[in-house]
Tab-separated table of C-alpha atoms in Angstrom:
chain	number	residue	atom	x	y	z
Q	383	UNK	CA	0.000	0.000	0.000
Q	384	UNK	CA	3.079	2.678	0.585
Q	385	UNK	CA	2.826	4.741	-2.713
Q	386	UNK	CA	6.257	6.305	-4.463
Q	387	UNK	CA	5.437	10.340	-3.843
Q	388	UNK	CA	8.705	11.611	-5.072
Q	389	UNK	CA	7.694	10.534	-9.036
Q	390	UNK	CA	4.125	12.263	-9.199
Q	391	UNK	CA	3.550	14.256	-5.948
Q	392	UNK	CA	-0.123	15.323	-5.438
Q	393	UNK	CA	-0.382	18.917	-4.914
Q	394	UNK	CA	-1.657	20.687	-2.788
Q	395	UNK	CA	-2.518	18.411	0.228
Q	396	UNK	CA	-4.885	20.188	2.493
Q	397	UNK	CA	-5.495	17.385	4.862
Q	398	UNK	CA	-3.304	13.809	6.295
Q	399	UNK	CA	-4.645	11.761	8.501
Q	400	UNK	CA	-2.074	9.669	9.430
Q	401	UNK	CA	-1.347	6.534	11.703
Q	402	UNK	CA	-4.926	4.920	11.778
Q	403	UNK	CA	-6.315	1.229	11.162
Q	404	UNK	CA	-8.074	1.780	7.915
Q	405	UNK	CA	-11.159	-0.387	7.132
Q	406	UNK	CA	-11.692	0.049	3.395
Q	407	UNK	CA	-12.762	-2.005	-0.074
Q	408	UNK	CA	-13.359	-5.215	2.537
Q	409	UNK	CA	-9.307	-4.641	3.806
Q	410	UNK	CA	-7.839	-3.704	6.884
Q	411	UNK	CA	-4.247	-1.931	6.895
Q	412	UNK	CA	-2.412	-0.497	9.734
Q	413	UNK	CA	-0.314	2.360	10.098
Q	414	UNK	CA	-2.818	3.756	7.225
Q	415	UNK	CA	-2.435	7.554	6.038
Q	416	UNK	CA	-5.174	9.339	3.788
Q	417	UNK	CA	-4.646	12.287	2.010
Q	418	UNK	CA	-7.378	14.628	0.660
Q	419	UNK	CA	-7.136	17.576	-1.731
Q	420	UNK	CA	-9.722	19.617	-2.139
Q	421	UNK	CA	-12.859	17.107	-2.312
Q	422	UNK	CA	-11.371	14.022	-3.623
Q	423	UNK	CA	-8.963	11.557	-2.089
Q	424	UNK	CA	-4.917	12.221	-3.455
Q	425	UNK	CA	-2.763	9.618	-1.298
Q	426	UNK	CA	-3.622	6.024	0.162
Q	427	UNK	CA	-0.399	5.128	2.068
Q	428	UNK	CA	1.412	3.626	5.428
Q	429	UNK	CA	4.104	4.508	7.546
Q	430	UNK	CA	5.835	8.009	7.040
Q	431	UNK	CA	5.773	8.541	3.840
Q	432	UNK	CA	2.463	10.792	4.408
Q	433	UNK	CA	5.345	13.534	5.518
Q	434	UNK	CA	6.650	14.562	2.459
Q	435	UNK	CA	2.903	15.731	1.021
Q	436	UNK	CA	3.563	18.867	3.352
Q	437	UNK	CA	-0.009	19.219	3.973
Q	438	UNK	CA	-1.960	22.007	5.573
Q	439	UNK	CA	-3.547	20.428	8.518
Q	440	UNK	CA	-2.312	16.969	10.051
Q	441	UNK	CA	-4.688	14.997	11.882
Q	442	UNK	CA	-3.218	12.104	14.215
Q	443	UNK	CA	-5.434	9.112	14.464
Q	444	UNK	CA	-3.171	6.817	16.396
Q	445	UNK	CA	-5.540	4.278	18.326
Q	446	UNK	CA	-8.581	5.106	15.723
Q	447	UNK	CA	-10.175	3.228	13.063
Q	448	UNK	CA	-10.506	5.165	9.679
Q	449	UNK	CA	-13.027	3.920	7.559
Q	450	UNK	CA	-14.757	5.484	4.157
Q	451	UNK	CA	-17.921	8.171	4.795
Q	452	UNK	CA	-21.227	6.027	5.229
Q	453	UNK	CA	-23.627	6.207	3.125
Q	454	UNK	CA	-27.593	5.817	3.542
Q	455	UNK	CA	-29.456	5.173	0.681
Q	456	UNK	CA	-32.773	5.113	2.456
Q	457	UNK	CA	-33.625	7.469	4.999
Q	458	UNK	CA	-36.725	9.536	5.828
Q	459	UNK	CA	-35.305	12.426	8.251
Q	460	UNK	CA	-34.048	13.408	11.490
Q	461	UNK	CA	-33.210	16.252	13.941
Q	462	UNK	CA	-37.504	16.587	14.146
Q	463	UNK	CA	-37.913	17.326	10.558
Q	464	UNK	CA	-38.673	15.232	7.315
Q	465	UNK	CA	-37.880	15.449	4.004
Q	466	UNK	CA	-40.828	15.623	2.794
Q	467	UNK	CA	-41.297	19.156	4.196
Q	468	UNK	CA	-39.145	21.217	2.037
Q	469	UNK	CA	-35.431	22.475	1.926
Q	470	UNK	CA	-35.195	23.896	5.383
Q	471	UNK	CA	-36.103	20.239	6.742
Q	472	UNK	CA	-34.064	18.611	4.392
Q	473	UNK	CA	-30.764	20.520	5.772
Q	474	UNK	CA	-32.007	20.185	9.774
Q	475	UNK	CA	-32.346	16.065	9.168
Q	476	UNK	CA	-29.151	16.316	7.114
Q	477	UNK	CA	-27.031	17.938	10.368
Q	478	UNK	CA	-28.147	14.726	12.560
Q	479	UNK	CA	-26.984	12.010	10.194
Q	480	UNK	CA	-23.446	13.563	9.399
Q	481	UNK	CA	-22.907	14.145	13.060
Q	482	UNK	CA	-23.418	10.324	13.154
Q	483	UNK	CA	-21.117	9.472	9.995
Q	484	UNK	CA	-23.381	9.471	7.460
Q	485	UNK	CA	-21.873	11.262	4.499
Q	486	UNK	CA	-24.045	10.777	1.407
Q	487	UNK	CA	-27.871	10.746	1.532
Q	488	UNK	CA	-30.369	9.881	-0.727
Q	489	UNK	CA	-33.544	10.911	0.694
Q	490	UNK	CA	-36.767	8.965	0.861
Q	491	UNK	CA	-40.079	10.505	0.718
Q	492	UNK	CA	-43.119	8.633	2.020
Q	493	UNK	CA	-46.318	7.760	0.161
Q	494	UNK	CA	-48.370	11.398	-1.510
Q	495	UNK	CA	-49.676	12.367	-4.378
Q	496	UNK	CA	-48.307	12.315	-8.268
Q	497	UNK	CA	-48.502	16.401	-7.846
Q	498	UNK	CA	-46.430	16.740	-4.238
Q	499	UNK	CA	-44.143	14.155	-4.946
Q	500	UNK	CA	-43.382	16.374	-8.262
Q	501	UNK	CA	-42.708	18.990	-5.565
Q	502	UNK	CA	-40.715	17.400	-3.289
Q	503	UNK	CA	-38.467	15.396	-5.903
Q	504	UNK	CA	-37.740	19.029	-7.820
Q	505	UNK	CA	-36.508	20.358	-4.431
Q	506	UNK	CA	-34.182	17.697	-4.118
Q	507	UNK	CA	-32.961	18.134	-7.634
Q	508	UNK	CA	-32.376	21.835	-6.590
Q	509	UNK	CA	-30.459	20.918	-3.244
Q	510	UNK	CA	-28.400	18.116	-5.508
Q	511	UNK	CA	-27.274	20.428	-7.798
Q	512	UNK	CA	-25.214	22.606	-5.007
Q	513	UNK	CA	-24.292	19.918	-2.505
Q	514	UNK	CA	-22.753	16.913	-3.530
Q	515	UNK	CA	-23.521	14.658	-0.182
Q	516	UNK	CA	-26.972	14.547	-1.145
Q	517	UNK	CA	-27.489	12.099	-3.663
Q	518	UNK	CA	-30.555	12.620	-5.078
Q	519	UNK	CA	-34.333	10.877	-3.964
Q	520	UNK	CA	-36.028	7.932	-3.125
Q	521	UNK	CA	-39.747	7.159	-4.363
Q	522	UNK	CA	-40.972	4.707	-1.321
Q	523	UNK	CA	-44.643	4.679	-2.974
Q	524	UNK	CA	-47.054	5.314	-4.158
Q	525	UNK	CA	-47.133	2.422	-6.053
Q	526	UNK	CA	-47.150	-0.262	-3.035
Q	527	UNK	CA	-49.613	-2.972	-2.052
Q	528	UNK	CA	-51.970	-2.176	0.241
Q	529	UNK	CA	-51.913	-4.966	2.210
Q	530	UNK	CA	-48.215	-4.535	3.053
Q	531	UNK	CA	-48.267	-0.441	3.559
Q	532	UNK	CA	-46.718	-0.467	6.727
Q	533	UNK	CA	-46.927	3.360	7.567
Q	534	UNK	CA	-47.817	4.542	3.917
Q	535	UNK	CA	-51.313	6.503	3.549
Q	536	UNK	CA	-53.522	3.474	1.863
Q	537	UNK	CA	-55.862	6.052	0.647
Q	538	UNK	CA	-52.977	7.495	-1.691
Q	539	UNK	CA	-51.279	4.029	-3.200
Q	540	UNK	CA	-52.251	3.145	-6.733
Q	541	UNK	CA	-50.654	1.165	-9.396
Q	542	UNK	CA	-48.031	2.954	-11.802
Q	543	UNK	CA	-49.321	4.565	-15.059
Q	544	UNK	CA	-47.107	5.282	-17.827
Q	545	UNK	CA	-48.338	8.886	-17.821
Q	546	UNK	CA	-47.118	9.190	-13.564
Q	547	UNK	CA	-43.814	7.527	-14.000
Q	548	UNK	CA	-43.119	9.636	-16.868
Q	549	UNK	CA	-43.803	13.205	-14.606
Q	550	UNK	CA	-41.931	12.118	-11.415
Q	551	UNK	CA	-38.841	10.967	-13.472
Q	552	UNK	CA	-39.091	14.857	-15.378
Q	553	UNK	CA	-39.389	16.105	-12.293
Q	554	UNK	CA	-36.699	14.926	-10.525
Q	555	UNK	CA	-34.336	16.322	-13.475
Q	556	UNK	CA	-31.594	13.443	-13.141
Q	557	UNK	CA	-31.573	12.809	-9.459
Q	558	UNK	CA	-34.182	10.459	-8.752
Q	559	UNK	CA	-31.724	7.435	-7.763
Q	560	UNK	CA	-34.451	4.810	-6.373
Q	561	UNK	CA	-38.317	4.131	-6.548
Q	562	UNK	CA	-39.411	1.497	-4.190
Q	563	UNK	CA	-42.424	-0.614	-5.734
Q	564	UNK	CA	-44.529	-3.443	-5.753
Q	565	UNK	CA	-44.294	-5.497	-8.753
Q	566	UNK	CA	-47.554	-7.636	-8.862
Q	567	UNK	CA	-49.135	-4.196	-9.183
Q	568	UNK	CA	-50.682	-4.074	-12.761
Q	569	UNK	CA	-48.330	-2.494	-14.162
Q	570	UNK	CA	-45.514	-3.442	-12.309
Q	571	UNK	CA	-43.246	-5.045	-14.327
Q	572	UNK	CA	-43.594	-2.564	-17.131
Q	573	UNK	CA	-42.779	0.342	-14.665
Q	574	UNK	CA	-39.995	-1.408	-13.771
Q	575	UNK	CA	-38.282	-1.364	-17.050
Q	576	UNK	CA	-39.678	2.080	-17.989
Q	577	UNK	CA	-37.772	3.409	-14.241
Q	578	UNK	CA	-34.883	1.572	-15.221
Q	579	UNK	CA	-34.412	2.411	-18.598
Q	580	UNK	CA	-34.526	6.376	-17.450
Q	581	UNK	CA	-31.616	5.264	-15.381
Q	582	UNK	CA	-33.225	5.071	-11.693
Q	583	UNK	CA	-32.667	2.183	-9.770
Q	584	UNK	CA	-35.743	0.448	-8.462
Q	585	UNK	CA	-36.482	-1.853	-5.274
Q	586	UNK	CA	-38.822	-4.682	-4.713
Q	587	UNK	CA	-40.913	-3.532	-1.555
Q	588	UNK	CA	-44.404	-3.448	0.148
Q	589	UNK	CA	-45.067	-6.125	-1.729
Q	590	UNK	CA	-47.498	-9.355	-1.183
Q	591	UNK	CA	-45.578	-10.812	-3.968
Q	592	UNK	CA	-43.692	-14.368	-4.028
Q	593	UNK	CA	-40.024	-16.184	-4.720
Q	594	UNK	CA	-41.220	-16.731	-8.579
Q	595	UNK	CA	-42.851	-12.994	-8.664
Q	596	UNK	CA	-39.174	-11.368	-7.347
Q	597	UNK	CA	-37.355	-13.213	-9.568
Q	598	UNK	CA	-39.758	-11.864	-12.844
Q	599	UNK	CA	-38.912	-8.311	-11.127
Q	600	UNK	CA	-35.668	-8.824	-10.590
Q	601	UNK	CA	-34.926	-10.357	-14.198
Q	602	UNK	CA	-37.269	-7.038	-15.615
Q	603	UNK	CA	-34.539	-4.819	-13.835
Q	604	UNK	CA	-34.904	-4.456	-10.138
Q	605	UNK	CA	-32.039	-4.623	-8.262
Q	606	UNK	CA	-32.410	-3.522	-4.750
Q	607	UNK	CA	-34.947	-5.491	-2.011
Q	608	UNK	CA	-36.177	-2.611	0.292
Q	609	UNK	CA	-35.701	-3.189	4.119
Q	610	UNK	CA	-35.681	-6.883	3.542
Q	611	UNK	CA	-38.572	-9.057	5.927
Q	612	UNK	CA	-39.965	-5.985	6.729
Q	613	UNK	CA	-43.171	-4.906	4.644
Q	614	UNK	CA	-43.621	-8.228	2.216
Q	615	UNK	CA	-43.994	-12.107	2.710
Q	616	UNK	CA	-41.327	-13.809	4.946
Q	617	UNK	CA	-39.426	-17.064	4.497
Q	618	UNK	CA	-41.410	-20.160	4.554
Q	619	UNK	CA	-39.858	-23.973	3.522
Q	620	UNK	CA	-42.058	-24.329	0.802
Q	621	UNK	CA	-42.783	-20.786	0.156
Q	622	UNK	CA	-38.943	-19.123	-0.108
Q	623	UNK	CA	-40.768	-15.731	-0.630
Q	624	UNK	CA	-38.909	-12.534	-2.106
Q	625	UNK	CA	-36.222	-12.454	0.621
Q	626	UNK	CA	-34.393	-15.629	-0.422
Q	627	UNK	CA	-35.247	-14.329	-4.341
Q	628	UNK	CA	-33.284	-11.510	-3.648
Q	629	UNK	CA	-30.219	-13.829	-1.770
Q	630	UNK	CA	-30.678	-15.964	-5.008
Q	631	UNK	CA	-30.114	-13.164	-7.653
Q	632	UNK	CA	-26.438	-11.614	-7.495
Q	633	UNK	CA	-27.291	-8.331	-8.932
Q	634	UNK	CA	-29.762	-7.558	-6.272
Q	635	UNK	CA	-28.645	-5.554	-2.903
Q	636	UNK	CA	-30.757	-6.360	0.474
Q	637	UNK	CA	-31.270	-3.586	2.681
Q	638	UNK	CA	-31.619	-4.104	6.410
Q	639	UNK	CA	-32.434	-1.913	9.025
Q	640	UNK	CA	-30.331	-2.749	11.933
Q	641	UNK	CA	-31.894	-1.378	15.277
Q	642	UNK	CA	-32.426	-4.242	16.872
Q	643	UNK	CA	-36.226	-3.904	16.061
Q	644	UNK	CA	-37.077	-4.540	12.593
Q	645	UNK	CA	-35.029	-7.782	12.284
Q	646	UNK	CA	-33.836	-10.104	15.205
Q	647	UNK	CA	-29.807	-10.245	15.186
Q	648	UNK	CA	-30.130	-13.850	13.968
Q	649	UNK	CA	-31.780	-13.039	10.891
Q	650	UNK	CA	-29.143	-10.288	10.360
Q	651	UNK	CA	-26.658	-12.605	10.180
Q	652	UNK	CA	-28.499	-14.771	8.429
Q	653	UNK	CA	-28.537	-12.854	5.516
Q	654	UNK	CA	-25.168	-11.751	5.230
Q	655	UNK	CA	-24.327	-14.954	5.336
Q	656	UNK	CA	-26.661	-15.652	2.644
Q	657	UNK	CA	-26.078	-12.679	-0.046
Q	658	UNK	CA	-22.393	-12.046	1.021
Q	659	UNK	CA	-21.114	-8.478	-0.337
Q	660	UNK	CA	-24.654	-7.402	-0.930
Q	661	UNK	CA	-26.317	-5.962	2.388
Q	662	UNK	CA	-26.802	-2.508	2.796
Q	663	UNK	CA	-27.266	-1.464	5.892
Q	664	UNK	CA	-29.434	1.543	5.918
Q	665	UNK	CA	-31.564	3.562	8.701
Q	666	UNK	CA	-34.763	4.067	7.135
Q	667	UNK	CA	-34.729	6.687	9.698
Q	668	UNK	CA	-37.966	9.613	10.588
Q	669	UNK	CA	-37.823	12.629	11.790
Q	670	UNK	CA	-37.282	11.403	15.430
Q	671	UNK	CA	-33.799	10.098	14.881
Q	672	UNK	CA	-31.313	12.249	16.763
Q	673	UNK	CA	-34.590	13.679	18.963
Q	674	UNK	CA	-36.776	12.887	22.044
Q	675	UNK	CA	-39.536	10.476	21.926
Q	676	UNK	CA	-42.965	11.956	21.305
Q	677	UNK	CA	-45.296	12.596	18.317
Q	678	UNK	CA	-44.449	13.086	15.217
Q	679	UNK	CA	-45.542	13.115	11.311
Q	680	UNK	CA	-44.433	10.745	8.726
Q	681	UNK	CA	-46.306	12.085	5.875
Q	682	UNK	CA	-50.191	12.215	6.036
Q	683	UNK	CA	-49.610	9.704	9.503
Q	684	UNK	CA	-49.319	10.339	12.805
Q	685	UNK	CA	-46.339	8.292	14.339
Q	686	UNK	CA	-45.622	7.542	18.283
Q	687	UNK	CA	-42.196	7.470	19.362
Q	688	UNK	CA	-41.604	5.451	22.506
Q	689	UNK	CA	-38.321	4.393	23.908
Q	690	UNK	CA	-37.110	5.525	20.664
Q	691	UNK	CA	-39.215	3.031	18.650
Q	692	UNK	CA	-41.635	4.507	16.167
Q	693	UNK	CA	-44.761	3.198	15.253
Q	694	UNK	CA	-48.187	4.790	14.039
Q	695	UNK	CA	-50.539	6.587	16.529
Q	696	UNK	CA	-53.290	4.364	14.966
Q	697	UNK	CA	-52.637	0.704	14.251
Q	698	UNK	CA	-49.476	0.385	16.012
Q	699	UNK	CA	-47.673	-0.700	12.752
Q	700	UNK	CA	-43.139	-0.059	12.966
Q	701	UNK	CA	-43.442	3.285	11.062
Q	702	UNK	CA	-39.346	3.826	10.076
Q	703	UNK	CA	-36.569	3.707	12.650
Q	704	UNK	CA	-34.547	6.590	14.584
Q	705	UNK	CA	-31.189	4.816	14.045
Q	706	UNK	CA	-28.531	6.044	12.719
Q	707	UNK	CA	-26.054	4.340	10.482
Q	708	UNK	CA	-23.257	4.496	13.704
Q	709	UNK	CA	-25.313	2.267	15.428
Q	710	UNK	CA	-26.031	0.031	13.077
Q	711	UNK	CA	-22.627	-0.350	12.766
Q	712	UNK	CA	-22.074	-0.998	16.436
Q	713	UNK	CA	-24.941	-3.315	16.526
Q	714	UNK	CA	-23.815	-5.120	13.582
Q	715	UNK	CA	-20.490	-6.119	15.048
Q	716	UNK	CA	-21.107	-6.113	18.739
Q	717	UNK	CA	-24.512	-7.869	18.874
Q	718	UNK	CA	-24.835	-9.620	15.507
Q	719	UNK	CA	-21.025	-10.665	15.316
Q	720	UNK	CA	-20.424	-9.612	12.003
Q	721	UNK	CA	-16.682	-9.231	10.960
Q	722	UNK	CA	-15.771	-5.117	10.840
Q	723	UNK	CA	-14.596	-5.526	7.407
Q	724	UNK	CA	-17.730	-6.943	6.131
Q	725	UNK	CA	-19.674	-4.282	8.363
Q	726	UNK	CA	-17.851	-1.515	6.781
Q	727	UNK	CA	-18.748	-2.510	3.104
Q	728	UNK	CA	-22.494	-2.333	4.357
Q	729	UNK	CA	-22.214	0.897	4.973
Q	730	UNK	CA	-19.860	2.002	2.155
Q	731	UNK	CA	-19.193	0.393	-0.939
Q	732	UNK	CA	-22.091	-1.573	-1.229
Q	733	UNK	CA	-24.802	0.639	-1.130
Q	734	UNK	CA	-22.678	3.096	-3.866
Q	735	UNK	CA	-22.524	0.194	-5.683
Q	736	UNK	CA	-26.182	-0.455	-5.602
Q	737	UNK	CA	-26.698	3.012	-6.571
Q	738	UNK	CA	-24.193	3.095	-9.432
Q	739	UNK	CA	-22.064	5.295	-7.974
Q	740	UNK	CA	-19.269	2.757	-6.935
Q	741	UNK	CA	-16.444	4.558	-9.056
Q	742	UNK	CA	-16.346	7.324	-6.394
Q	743	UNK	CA	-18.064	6.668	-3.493
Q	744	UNK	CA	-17.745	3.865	-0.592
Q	745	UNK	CA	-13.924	3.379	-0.805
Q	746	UNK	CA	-10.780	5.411	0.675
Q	747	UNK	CA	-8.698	5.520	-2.189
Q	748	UNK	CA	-7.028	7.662	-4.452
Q	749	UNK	CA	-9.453	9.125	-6.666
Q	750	UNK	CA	-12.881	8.788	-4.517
Q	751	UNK	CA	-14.800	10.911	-3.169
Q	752	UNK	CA	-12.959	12.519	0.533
Q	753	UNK	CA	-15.215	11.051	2.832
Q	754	UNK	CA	-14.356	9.503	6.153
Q	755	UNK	CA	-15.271	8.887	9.498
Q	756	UNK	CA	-12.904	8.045	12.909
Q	757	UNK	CA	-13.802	5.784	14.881
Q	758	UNK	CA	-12.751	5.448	18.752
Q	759	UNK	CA	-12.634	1.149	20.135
Q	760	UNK	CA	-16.483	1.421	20.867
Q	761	UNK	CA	-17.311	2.685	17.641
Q	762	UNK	CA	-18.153	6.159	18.639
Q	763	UNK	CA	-17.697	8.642	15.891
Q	764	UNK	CA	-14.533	10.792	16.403
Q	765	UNK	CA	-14.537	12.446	13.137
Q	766	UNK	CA	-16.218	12.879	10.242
Q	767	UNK	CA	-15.064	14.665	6.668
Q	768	UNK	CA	-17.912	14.784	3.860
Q	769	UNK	CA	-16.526	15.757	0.328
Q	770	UNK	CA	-13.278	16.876	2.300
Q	771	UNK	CA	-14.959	19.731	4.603
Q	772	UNK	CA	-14.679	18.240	8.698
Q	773	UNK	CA	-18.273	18.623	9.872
């Protein structure tokens, strides 16, 4: 990993952070440096060597863990505000998540109609189009089965039209990254290709469909299984359901939200065992993440936070999460016993890669994206750099 600076020296340097365990790409190195300039990663190294880049500001993380930015590539809010609710909300949630490590966001908006969602996705566009750590948005409805809504308005899902899919991908202008859908919807299938084909990623979710109905979606073009056993049939021995579809197909990426509530630590490790190199863990977090329990709103629904779970006011349905992606890493290692290095790629390189942005996200080296976190033993954030700014 020590580089030869004296034949092509990056310059300038503006920040080293030197002497740390670095967790990266599914490798761990130690006596790792990391040198940014500007926004983007210049220098992967060990030992010394970082010395001769004569950079502006030194950090030493002796006794830390250095690992790439994470990234959350479904997440509905935090610091008491949503994303739903406009630009001002958007940038509160934001401040929560990066505080936690989370340096690239694509932001999920709940179930609404054809016309807000037009709204809300153009307001992301705008925000995308100054600041790079947020990646864009993510559709989770309207086009969802009823009988699997968890805490999506049921009064506001419908199937997908041509004529709908065509006005939210105009009016996300480029940035809509994911649409989470049910594909036994009529419909379905063929919205999957048309999403696809306009280059946004789509996700089998809130779905009453099977093993044999995944695998049609996923051969039409899906390729991500939103917060898997949550929201859609489960695993059965004679009915494998869209879980171990997913697990079976190697282009499709799993989510899992790791608090400890939505899936029992068994089943966690479970399915990284199952669909190595293709979890992403992710917080599917609402506005109460990084806030007090109380009430809240996740869209058109009331939500109850208690003992920092969140479920609806009415019907006591798990309505998102307040975790943040720290914890999940935490809980991933501690409680589930899953290996750091493995961890680390759930939270980094897998979920660029299931967002087509593995080129220059989800790794520290030279080239990507400077984004990085420090971690203390406990796995307490020390640090954090997004696009090579400390927040």
């Amino acid at each position: 990993m020590t580089v030869n600076l004296t034949a092509n020296r990056p310059a300038p340097i503006d920040i080293v952070i030197h002497s740390a365990r670095l967790v990266s790409g599914g490798i761990e190195t130690p006596d790792a440096f990391v040198a940014f300039a500007g926004d983007t990663i210049a220098v992967v190294g060990t030992g010394n060597d970082w010395a001769q880049l004569d950079p502006s500001e030194v950090v030493n993380a002796q006794g830390l863990t250095l690992v790439p930015g994470f990234i959350d590539i479904h997440g509905h809010g935090g610091n008491a505000s949503s994303f739903d609710d406009g630009a001002d909300s958007i940038r509160s949630a934001l401040k929560v998540h990066r505080r936690h490590g989370t340096t690239r966001s694509v932001l999920s908006l709940v179930t609404a109609s054809v016309d807000d969602l037009e709204k809300r996705v153009g307001v992301i566009a705008d925000l995308a189009a100054s600041d790079p750590t947020i990646l864009g948005s993510h559709l989770e409805g309207p086009f969802l089965d009823v009988g699997h809504k968890g805490a999506h308005d049921p009064e506001l899902l419908h199937s997908p039209a041509v004529g709908s899919v065509n006005r939210l991908i105009s009016a996300a202008r480029g940035t809509l990254r994911q649409v989470t859908l049910a594909p036994e919807l009529p419909g379905g299938l063929d919205a999957i290709r048309q999403f696809v084909n306009a280059g946004v990623v789509v996700a089998v979710g809130h779905t009453d469909t099977d093993f044999d109905g995944a695998l049609e979606a996923f051969d039409a073009g899906a390729s991500i299984l939103t917060h898997a056993f949550n929201a859609m049939n489960g695993i059965h021995h004679r009915a494998p359901g869209p879980v171990l579809a997913a697990a079976a197909s190697p282009s499709v990426t799993l989510e899992i939200i790791n608090d400890g509530v939505h899936v029992h630590p068994e089943v966690v490790r479970l399915a990284f065992a199952a669909a190595p190199g293709r979890i992403a863990l992710i917080t599917d977090a609402m506005a109460a993440a990084g806030s007090d329990d109380g009430v809240y709103q996740l869209g058109s629904l009331s939500v109850t936070v208690t003992d920092g779970v969140a479920r609806l006011t009415e019907g006591n349905s798990i309505a998102g999460s307040t975790l943040t992606l720290d914890e999940a890493l935490r809980r991933a290692v501690v409680e589930v016993g899953i290996d750091l290095t493995d961890a680390i790629t759930a939270l980094t390189s897998t979920p660029a890669r299931a967002i087509g942005r593995a080129g220059d996200l989800g790794q520290l080296a030279a080239g990507f994206a400077a984004d990085a976190v420090l971690l203390d033993e406990e796995f307490g954030v020390v640090s954090v750099w997004a696009a090579g700014v400390r927040v």
